[in-house]
PDB file of C-alpha atoms in Angstrom:
ATOM      1  CA  UNK A 277      91.326  91.414  99.879  1.00  0.00           C
ATOM      2  CA  UNK A 278      88.500  93.503  98.473  1.00  0.00           C
ATOM      3  CA  UNK A 279      85.413  93.777 100.628  1.00  0.00           C
ATOM      4  CA  UNK A 280      82.028  95.399 100.143  1.00  0.00           C
ATOM      5  CA  UNK A 281      81.272  96.900 103.535  1.00  0.00           C
ATOM      6  CA  UNK A 282      79.880 100.441 103.682  1.00  0.00           C
ATOM      7  CA  UNK A 283      82.717 101.362 106.056  1.00  0.00           C
ATOM      8  CA  UNK A 284      85.366 100.403 103.523  1.00  0.00           C
ATOM      9  CA  UNK A 285      83.680 102.348 100.748  1.00  0.00           C
ATOM     10  CA  UNK A 286      82.788 105.476 102.673  1.00  0.00           C
ATOM     11  CA  UNK A 287      85.043 108.470 102.133  1.00  0.00           C
ATOM     12  CA  UNK A 288      84.760 111.448 104.462  1.00  0.00           C
ATOM     13  CA  UNK A 289      85.230 114.821 102.792  1.00  0.00           C
ATOM     14  CA  UNK A 290      86.911 117.556 104.792  1.00  0.00           C
ATOM     15  CA  UNK A 291      86.628 120.495 102.433  1.00  0.00           C
ATOM     16  CA  UNK A 292      86.052 124.260 102.527  1.00  0.00           C
ATOM     17  CA  UNK A 293      82.397 125.247 102.191  1.00  0.00           C
ATOM     18  CA  UNK A 294      83.217 127.990  99.780  1.00  0.00           C
ATOM     19  CA  UNK A 295      81.204 128.848  96.645  1.00  0.00           C
ATOM     20  CA  UNK A 296      84.363 129.239  94.568  1.00  0.00           C
ATOM     21  CA  UNK A 297      85.424 125.743  95.649  1.00  0.00           C
ATOM     22  CA  UNK A 298      82.276 124.119  94.210  1.00  0.00           C
ATOM     23  CA  UNK A 299      83.818 122.965  90.893  1.00  0.00           C
ATOM     24  CA  UNK A 300      86.555 121.060  92.740  1.00  0.00           C
ATOM     25  CA  UNK A 301      84.017 119.708  95.248  1.00  0.00           C
ATOM     26  CA  UNK A 302      81.826 118.361  92.434  1.00  0.00           C
ATOM     27  CA  UNK A 303      84.924 116.868  90.788  1.00  0.00           C
ATOM     28  CA  UNK A 304      85.790 114.979  93.984  1.00  0.00           C
ATOM     29  CA  UNK A 305      82.207 113.760  94.406  1.00  0.00           C
ATOM     30  CA  UNK A 306      81.843 112.452  90.862  1.00  0.00           C
ATOM     31  CA  UNK A 307      85.319 110.849  90.964  1.00  0.00           C
ATOM     32  CA  UNK A 308      84.487 108.971  94.152  1.00  0.00           C
ATOM     33  CA  UNK A 309      81.163 107.760  92.761  1.00  0.00           C
ATOM     34  CA  UNK A 310      82.895 106.757  89.498  1.00  0.00           C
ATOM     35  CA  UNK A 311      85.269 104.482  91.424  1.00  0.00           C
ATOM     36  CA  UNK A 312      82.406 102.992  93.428  1.00  0.00           C
ATOM     37  CA  UNK A 313      82.848 104.844  96.701  1.00  0.00           C
ATOM     38  CA  UNK A 314      80.362 106.769  98.791  1.00  0.00           C
ATOM     39  CA  UNK A 315      81.225 110.454  99.401  1.00  0.00           C
ATOM     40  CA  UNK A 316      80.258 111.429 102.947  1.00  0.00           C
ATOM     41  CA  UNK A 317      80.137 114.940 104.269  1.00  0.00           C
ATOM     42  CA  UNK A 318      78.901 116.609 107.442  1.00  0.00           C
ATOM     43  CA  UNK A 319      76.271 118.318 105.267  1.00  0.00           C
ATOM     44  CA  UNK A 320      74.352 115.060 104.919  1.00  0.00           C
ATOM     45  CA  UNK A 321      73.546 114.859 108.638  1.00  0.00           C
ATOM     46  CA  UNK A 322      70.837 117.031 110.153  1.00  0.00           C
ATOM     47  CA  UNK A 323      72.239 118.798 113.191  1.00  0.00           C
ATOM     48  CA  UNK A 324      69.389 117.764 115.564  1.00  0.00           C
ATOM     49  CA  UNK A 325      70.936 119.948 118.200  1.00  0.00           C
ATOM     50  CA  UNK A 326      74.235 118.114 118.081  1.00  0.00           C
ATOM     51  CA  UNK A 327      77.531 119.872 117.994  1.00  0.00           C
ATOM     52  CA  UNK A 328      78.988 120.039 114.485  1.00  0.00           C
ATOM     53  CA  UNK A 329      82.318 118.668 115.682  1.00  0.00           C
ATOM     54  CA  UNK A 330      80.600 115.637 117.239  1.00  0.00           C
ATOM     55  CA  UNK A 331      78.883 114.959 113.929  1.00  0.00           C
ATOM     56  CA  UNK A 332      82.179 115.250 112.075  1.00  0.00           C
ATOM     57  CA  UNK A 333      83.916 112.879 114.465  1.00  0.00           C
ATOM     58  CA  UNK A 334      81.107 110.312 114.246  1.00  0.00           C
ATOM     59  CA  UNK A 335      81.031 110.498 110.460  1.00  0.00           C
ATOM     60  CA  UNK A 336      84.810 110.198 110.214  1.00  0.00           C
ATOM     61  CA  UNK A 337      84.670 107.101 112.407  1.00  0.00           C
ATOM     62  CA  UNK A 338      82.152 105.631 109.968  1.00  0.00           C
ATOM     63  CA  UNK A 339      84.552 106.085 107.056  1.00  0.00           C
ATOM     64  CA  UNK A 340      87.659 104.094 106.233  1.00  0.00           C
ATOM     65  CA  UNK A 341      89.181 106.946 104.249  1.00  0.00           C
ATOM     66  CA  UNK A 342      89.066 110.711 104.556  1.00  0.00           C
ATOM     67  CA  UNK A 343      90.045 113.344 102.022  1.00  0.00           C
ATOM     68  CA  UNK A 344      91.363 116.585 103.495  1.00  0.00           C
ATOM     69  CA  UNK A 345      91.600 119.497 101.137  1.00  0.00           C
ATOM     70  CA  UNK A 346      93.906 122.091 102.659  1.00  0.00           C
ATOM     71  CA  UNK A 347      94.077 124.213  99.523  1.00  0.00           C
ATOM     72  CA  UNK A 348      92.175 127.110 101.123  1.00  0.00           C
ATOM     73  CA  UNK A 349      93.733 127.502 104.510  1.00  0.00           C
ATOM     74  CA  UNK A 350      95.442 130.760 103.578  1.00  0.00           C
ATOM     75  CA  UNK A 351      94.363 134.323 104.316  1.00  0.00           C
ATOM     76  CA  UNK A 352      92.020 134.698 106.094  1.00  0.00           C
ATOM     77  CA  UNK A 353      93.359 131.757 108.104  1.00  0.00           C
ATOM     78  CA  UNK A 354      90.959 128.820 108.210  1.00  0.00           C
ATOM     79  CA  UNK A 355      91.745 126.255 110.837  1.00  0.00           C
ATOM     80  CA  UNK A 356      88.800 123.869 110.434  1.00  0.00           C
ATOM     81  CA  UNK A 357      90.366 121.712 107.747  1.00  0.00           C
ATOM     82  CA  UNK A 358      93.773 121.243 109.462  1.00  0.00           C
ATOM     83  CA  UNK A 359      91.947 120.601 112.738  1.00  0.00           C
ATOM     84  CA  UNK A 360      89.860 117.841 111.149  1.00  0.00           C
ATOM     85  CA  UNK A 361      93.000 116.372 109.582  1.00  0.00           C
ATOM     86  CA  UNK A 362      94.355 116.233 113.128  1.00  0.00           C
ATOM     87  CA  UNK A 363      91.264 114.268 114.160  1.00  0.00           C
ATOM     88  CA  UNK A 364      91.856 111.818 111.304  1.00  0.00           C
ATOM     89  CA  UNK A 365      95.487 111.424 112.336  1.00  0.00           C
ATOM     90  CA  UNK A 366      94.466 110.808 115.940  1.00  0.00           C
ATOM     91  CA  UNK A 367      91.875 108.273 114.813  1.00  0.00           C
ATOM     92  CA  UNK A 368      94.457 106.421 112.798  1.00  0.00           C
ATOM     93  CA  UNK A 369      97.043 106.502 115.567  1.00  0.00           C
ATOM     94  CA  UNK A 370      94.959 106.031 118.720  1.00  0.00           C
ATOM     95  CA  UNK A 371      92.473 103.612 117.194  1.00  0.00           C
ATOM     96  CA  UNK A 372      94.667 101.476 114.939  1.00  0.00           C
ATOM     97  CA  UNK A 373      91.927  98.871 114.475  1.00  0.00           C
ATOM     98  CA  UNK A 374      90.023 101.458 112.439  1.00  0.00           C
ATOM     99  CA  UNK A 375      92.855 101.386 109.873  1.00  0.00           C
ATOM    100  CA  UNK A 376      91.775 104.887 108.946  1.00  0.00           C
ATOM    101  CA  UNK A 377      93.524 106.301 105.905  1.00  0.00           C
ATOM    102  CA  UNK A 378      93.668 109.820 104.602  1.00  0.00           C
ATOM    103  CA  UNK A 379      94.485 111.700 101.448  1.00  0.00           C
ATOM    104  CA  UNK A 380      95.721 115.283 101.705  1.00  0.00           C
ATOM    105  CA  UNK A 381      95.121 117.756  98.908  1.00  0.00           C
ATOM    106  CA  UNK A 382      96.850 121.100  98.539  1.00  0.00           C
ATOM    107  CA  UNK A 383      96.736 123.960  96.082  1.00  0.00           C
ATOM    108  CA  UNK A 384     100.250 124.262  94.654  1.00  0.00           C
ATOM    109  CA  UNK A 385     102.919 121.572  94.959  1.00  0.00           C
ATOM    110  CA  UNK A 386     104.780 121.831  98.290  1.00  0.00           C
ATOM    111  CA  UNK A 387     102.588 124.741  99.434  1.00  0.00           C
ATOM    112  CA  UNK A 388     101.769 122.928 102.680  1.00  0.00           C
ATOM    113  CA  UNK A 389     105.409 122.311 103.519  1.00  0.00           C
ATOM    114  CA  UNK A 390     105.741 125.797 104.974  1.00  0.00           C
ATOM    115  CA  UNK A 391     102.525 125.810 107.017  1.00  0.00           C
ATOM    116  CA  UNK A 392     102.068 122.223 108.179  1.00  0.00           C
ATOM    117  CA  UNK A 393     105.408 120.549 107.607  1.00  0.00           C
ATOM    118  CA  UNK A 394     104.510 117.614 109.902  1.00  0.00           C
ATOM    119  CA  UNK A 395     102.283 116.317 107.130  1.00  0.00           C
ATOM    120  CA  UNK A 396     104.960 116.436 104.458  1.00  0.00           C
ATOM    121  CA  UNK A 397     105.544 112.716 104.896  1.00  0.00           C
ATOM    122  CA  UNK A 398     101.995 112.027 103.715  1.00  0.00           C
ATOM    123  CA  UNK A 399     102.654 113.326 100.209  1.00  0.00           C
ATOM    124  CA  UNK A 400      99.947 115.952  99.726  1.00  0.00           C
ATOM    125  CA  UNK A 401      98.620 116.037  96.174  1.00  0.00           C
ATOM    126  CA  UNK A 402      98.290 119.427  94.468  1.00  0.00           C
ATOM    127  CA  UNK A 403      95.167 120.104  92.401  1.00  0.00           C
ATOM    128  CA  UNK A 404      95.786 123.828  91.717  1.00  0.00           C
ATOM    129  CA  UNK A 405      92.034 124.420  91.976  1.00  0.00           C
ATOM    130  CA  UNK A 406      91.553 122.572  88.704  1.00  0.00           C
ATOM    131  CA  UNK A 407      88.770 119.978  88.638  1.00  0.00           C
ATOM    132  CA  UNK A 408      90.704 117.689  86.284  1.00  0.00           C
ATOM    133  CA  UNK A 409      93.666 117.674  88.686  1.00  0.00           C
ATOM    134  CA  UNK A 410      91.344 116.915  91.591  1.00  0.00           C
ATOM    135  CA  UNK A 411      89.843 114.035  89.612  1.00  0.00           C
ATOM    136  CA  UNK A 412      93.329 112.657  88.895  1.00  0.00           C
ATOM    137  CA  UNK A 413      94.228 112.974  92.574  1.00  0.00           C
ATOM    138  CA  UNK A 414      91.206 110.898  93.626  1.00  0.00           C
ATOM    139  CA  UNK A 415      91.712 108.276  90.920  1.00  0.00           C
ATOM    140  CA  UNK A 416      95.433 108.026  91.674  1.00  0.00           C
ATOM    141  CA  UNK A 417      94.997 107.541  95.387  1.00  0.00           C
ATOM    142  CA  UNK A 418      91.787 105.524  95.633  1.00  0.00           C
ATOM    143  CA  UNK A 419      90.863 104.286  92.171  1.00  0.00           C
ATOM    144  CA  UNK A 420      91.235 100.772  90.853  1.00  0.00           C
ATOM    145  CA  UNK A 421      93.857 100.099  88.192  1.00  0.00           C
ATOM    146  CA  UNK A 422      91.081  99.793  85.597  1.00  0.00           C
ATOM    147  CA  UNK A 423      87.960 101.874  85.140  1.00  0.00           C
ATOM    148  CA  UNK A 424      87.156 105.413  84.095  1.00  0.00           C
ATOM    149  CA  UNK A 425      90.011 107.594  82.911  1.00  0.00           C
ATOM    150  CA  UNK A 426      90.427 111.099  84.334  1.00  0.00           C
ATOM    151  CA  UNK A 427      89.181 112.589  81.067  1.00  0.00           C
ATOM    152  CA  UNK A 428      86.058 110.412  81.147  1.00  0.00           C
ATOM    153  CA  UNK A 429      85.327 111.472  84.706  1.00  0.00           C
ATOM    154  CA  UNK A 430      85.924 115.066  83.644  1.00  0.00           C
ATOM    155  CA  UNK A 431      83.121 114.798  81.100  1.00  0.00           C
ATOM    156  CA  UNK A 432      80.877 113.333  83.830  1.00  0.00           C
ATOM    157  CA  UNK A 433      81.834 116.319  85.996  1.00  0.00           C
ATOM    158  CA  UNK A 434      80.580 118.690  83.293  1.00  0.00           C
ATOM    159  CA  UNK A 435      77.198 116.928  83.234  1.00  0.00           C
ATOM    160  CA  UNK A 436      77.034 117.007  87.021  1.00  0.00           C
ATOM    161  CA  UNK A 437      77.891 120.719  87.022  1.00  0.00           C
ATOM    162  CA  UNK A 438      74.975 121.538  84.737  1.00  0.00           C
ATOM    163  CA  UNK A 439      72.569 119.443  86.816  1.00  0.00           C
ATOM    164  CA  UNK A 440      73.810 120.949  90.086  1.00  0.00           C
ATOM    165  CA  UNK A 441      73.171 124.486  88.828  1.00  0.00           C
ATOM    166  CA  UNK A 442      69.589 123.523  88.132  1.00  0.00           C
ATOM    167  CA  UNK A 443      69.249 121.810  91.510  1.00  0.00           C
ATOM    168  CA  UNK A 444      70.546 124.947  93.246  1.00  0.00           C
ATOM    169  CA  UNK A 445      68.098 127.147  91.363  1.00  0.00           C
ATOM    170  CA  UNK A 446      65.200 124.853  92.252  1.00  0.00           C
ATOM    171  CA  UNK A 447      66.187 124.878  95.918  1.00  0.00           C
ATOM    172  CA  UNK A 448      66.758 128.632  95.918  1.00  0.00           C
ATOM    173  CA  UNK A 449      70.241 127.964  97.282  1.00  0.00           C
ATOM    174  CA  UNK A 450      73.385 129.951  96.560  1.00  0.00           C
ATOM    175  CA  UNK A 451      75.669 126.923  96.829  1.00  0.00           C
ATOM    176  CA  UNK A 452      75.640 123.138  96.971  1.00  0.00           C
ATOM    177  CA  UNK A 453      76.737 123.321 100.603  1.00  0.00           C
ATOM    178  CA  UNK A 454      73.290 122.773 102.024  1.00  0.00           C
ATOM    179  CA  UNK A 455      71.883 119.428 103.079  1.00  0.00           C
ATOM    180  CA  UNK A 456      69.050 119.459 100.543  1.00  0.00           C
ATOM    181  CA  UNK A 457      71.206 120.327  97.554  1.00  0.00           C
ATOM    182  CA  UNK A 458      74.143 118.148  98.611  1.00  0.00           C
ATOM    183  CA  UNK A 459      71.976 115.020  98.824  1.00  0.00           C
ATOM    184  CA  UNK A 460      70.491 115.711  95.393  1.00  0.00           C
ATOM    185  CA  UNK A 461      73.910 116.436  93.879  1.00  0.00           C
ATOM    186  CA  UNK A 462      75.251 113.113  95.166  1.00  0.00           C
ATOM    187  CA  UNK A 463      72.125 111.413  93.788  1.00  0.00           C
ATOM    188  CA  UNK A 464      72.810 113.124  90.450  1.00  0.00           C
ATOM    189  CA  UNK A 465      76.420 111.913  90.542  1.00  0.00           C
ATOM    190  CA  UNK A 466      75.274 108.305  90.990  1.00  0.00           C
ATOM    191  CA  UNK A 467      72.855 108.744  88.094  1.00  0.00           C
ATOM    192  CA  UNK A 468      75.453 110.314  85.790  1.00  0.00           C
ATOM    193  CA  UNK A 469      77.925 107.500  86.550  1.00  0.00           C
ATOM    194  CA  UNK A 470      75.253 104.817  86.165  1.00  0.00           C
ATOM    195  CA  UNK A 471      74.272 106.092  82.723  1.00  0.00           C
ATOM    196  CA  UNK A 472      77.945 106.257  81.677  1.00  0.00           C
ATOM    197  CA  UNK A 473      78.463 102.673  82.843  1.00  0.00           C
ATOM    198  CA  UNK A 474      75.466 101.410  80.890  1.00  0.00           C
ATOM    199  CA  UNK A 475      76.552 103.231  77.737  1.00  0.00           C
ATOM    200  CA  UNK A 476      80.045 101.643  77.832  1.00  0.00           C
TER     201      UNK A 476
ATOM    202  CA  UNK B 183     139.884  97.277  64.881  1.00  0.00           C
ATOM    203  CA  UNK B 184     137.779  99.505  62.644  1.00  0.00           C
ATOM    204  CA  UNK B 185     138.986 103.043  62.476  1.00  0.00           C
ATOM    205  CA  UNK B 186     136.312 105.566  63.381  1.00  0.00           C
ATOM    206  CA  UNK B 187     136.696 109.119  62.243  1.00  0.00           C
ATOM    207  CA  UNK B 188     136.827 111.826  64.902  1.00  0.00           C
ATOM    208  CA  UNK B 189     133.650 113.385  63.522  1.00  0.00           C
ATOM    209  CA  UNK B 190     131.712 110.094  63.550  1.00  0.00           C
ATOM    210  CA  UNK B 191     132.867 109.443  67.087  1.00  0.00           C
ATOM    211  CA  UNK B 192     131.653 112.854  68.214  1.00  0.00           C
ATOM    212  CA  UNK B 193     128.301 112.205  66.575  1.00  0.00           C
ATOM    213  CA  UNK B 194     127.921 108.872  68.379  1.00  0.00           C
ATOM    214  CA  UNK B 195     128.868 110.440  71.698  1.00  0.00           C
ATOM    215  CA  UNK B 196     126.401 113.212  71.161  1.00  0.00           C
ATOM    216  CA  UNK B 197     123.583 110.725  70.433  1.00  0.00           C
ATOM    217  CA  UNK B 198     124.483 108.723  73.523  1.00  0.00           C
ATOM    218  CA  UNK B 199     124.453 111.886  75.636  1.00  0.00           C
ATOM    219  CA  UNK B 200     120.990 112.771  74.341  1.00  0.00           C
ATOM    220  CA  UNK B 201     119.684 109.341  75.329  1.00  0.00           C
ATOM    221  CA  UNK B 202     121.154 109.643  78.798  1.00  0.00           C
ATOM    222  CA  UNK B 203     119.742 113.142  79.158  1.00  0.00           C
ATOM    223  CA  UNK B 204     116.246 112.099  78.193  1.00  0.00           C
ATOM    224  CA  UNK B 205     116.389 109.102  80.538  1.00  0.00           C
ATOM    225  CA  UNK B 206     117.414 111.250  83.460  1.00  0.00           C
ATOM    226  CA  UNK B 207     114.714 113.757  82.618  1.00  0.00           C
ATOM    227  CA  UNK B 208     112.185 110.937  82.495  1.00  0.00           C
ATOM    228  CA  UNK B 209     113.408 109.707  85.869  1.00  0.00           C
ATOM    229  CA  UNK B 210     112.844 113.069  87.506  1.00  0.00           C
ATOM    230  CA  UNK B 211     109.718 114.011  85.570  1.00  0.00           C
ATOM    231  CA  UNK B 212     107.696 110.892  86.331  1.00  0.00           C
ATOM    232  CA  UNK B 213     106.018 111.111  89.720  1.00  0.00           C
ATOM    233  CA  UNK B 214     105.659 108.136  91.985  1.00  0.00           C
ATOM    234  CA  UNK B 215     104.364 105.155  90.051  1.00  0.00           C
ATOM    235  CA  UNK B 216     101.409 104.741  92.346  1.00  0.00           C
ATOM    236  CA  UNK B 217      99.932 106.877  95.067  1.00  0.00           C
ATOM    237  CA  UNK B 218      97.198 104.345  95.641  1.00  0.00           C
ATOM    238  CA  UNK B 219      96.555 103.923  99.345  1.00  0.00           C
ATOM    239  CA  UNK B 220      93.454 101.734  99.371  1.00  0.00           C
ATOM    240  CA  UNK B 221      91.654  99.480  96.923  1.00  0.00           C
ATOM    241  CA  UNK B 222      88.179  97.992  97.244  1.00  0.00           C
ATOM    242  CA  UNK B 223      85.764  96.332  94.866  1.00  0.00           C
ATOM    243  CA  UNK B 224      83.626  99.244  93.612  1.00  0.00           C
ATOM    244  CA  UNK B 225      80.023  99.631  94.702  1.00  0.00           C
ATOM    245  CA  UNK B 226      77.358 100.045  92.034  1.00  0.00           C
ATOM    246  CA  UNK B 227      75.406 103.301  91.813  1.00  0.00           C
ATOM    247  CA  UNK B 228      72.446 101.587  93.517  1.00  0.00           C
ATOM    248  CA  UNK B 229      74.662 100.345  96.354  1.00  0.00           C
ATOM    249  CA  UNK B 230      76.132 103.816  96.844  1.00  0.00           C
ATOM    250  CA  UNK B 231      72.606 105.271  97.135  1.00  0.00           C
ATOM    251  CA  UNK B 232      71.798 102.613  99.693  1.00  0.00           C
ATOM    252  CA  UNK B 233      74.890 103.439 101.774  1.00  0.00           C
ATOM    253  CA  UNK B 234      74.034 107.146 101.610  1.00  0.00           C
ATOM    254  CA  UNK B 235      70.314 106.652 102.253  1.00  0.00           C
ATOM    255  CA  UNK B 236      69.404 108.701  99.213  1.00  0.00           C
ATOM    256  CA  UNK B 237      65.652 109.100  99.079  1.00  0.00           C
ATOM    257  CA  UNK B 238      63.552 108.411  96.008  1.00  0.00           C
ATOM    258  CA  UNK B 239      62.464 112.058  95.987  1.00  0.00           C
ATOM    259  CA  UNK B 240      66.106 113.228  95.824  1.00  0.00           C
ATOM    260  CA  UNK B 241      66.897 110.724  93.097  1.00  0.00           C
ATOM    261  CA  UNK B 242      63.872 111.766  91.054  1.00  0.00           C
ATOM    262  CA  UNK B 243      64.828 115.428  91.419  1.00  0.00           C
ATOM    263  CA  UNK B 244      68.379 114.603  90.321  1.00  0.00           C
ATOM    264  CA  UNK B 245      67.135 112.656  87.301  1.00  0.00           C
ATOM    265  CA  UNK B 246      64.886 115.543  86.272  1.00  0.00           C
ATOM    266  CA  UNK B 247      67.749 118.022  86.589  1.00  0.00           C
ATOM    267  CA  UNK B 248      70.054 115.840  84.484  1.00  0.00           C
ATOM    268  CA  UNK B 249      67.404 115.347  81.836  1.00  0.00           C
ATOM    269  CA  UNK B 250      66.591 119.057  81.712  1.00  0.00           C
ATOM    270  CA  UNK B 251      70.231 120.047  81.287  1.00  0.00           C
ATOM    271  CA  UNK B 252      71.281 117.443  78.687  1.00  0.00           C
TER     272      UNK B 252
END
């Protein structure tokens, strides 16, 4: 049965903080907002002296679903994303009442099979670093049967991309992976989706 | 029983083979019907902002950026 609790709607994003990943990141954010879910990321929480891993764990426990993008774990090896996927798996297994669910994204189809074959059973979805593919992946795994199409969300992504460039410039930031810009980008995503909903 | 010429028979077989081929291709080409793992009633944009504690200042800045880049 559908519920409207923040926990059920919150989706934790375990993604690479990499400037070249921004288009896919924005695509995931706008897709989640378009299907009425709240994208959560460690960026939103001020550190306040707390360990980053503690913040990640707490945030993941506040989210019913997590999205783990392992498309950039290649050379140089980056272990943060697989490590956080391990946390999600442990949460799901050791704390079954949380009913935690996760979606795994990869770059090319079956590319994870050789590096983390244990996760093959969870059907990673390949986005090939293409925003439209990432949008389809989110809609396919978490979207309702009705609602925005992938192409419609793709046009929202373009609007969000333009706005995010301006927000970065205003903040003097090189990427959206800062708390100030991230919060504004998510706010922009809600606004872009709201205006699309009202114009339907 | 109606006599069917060898040529006509070959043509019918060939059509049937094409149908079978396209069906099998469709079977392998179509991914899983649904990868959906979780469904909830969607939150509105306002509700999402509330969950994320988005401040009015951030929302105003976002609105200005959208308007300026339209």
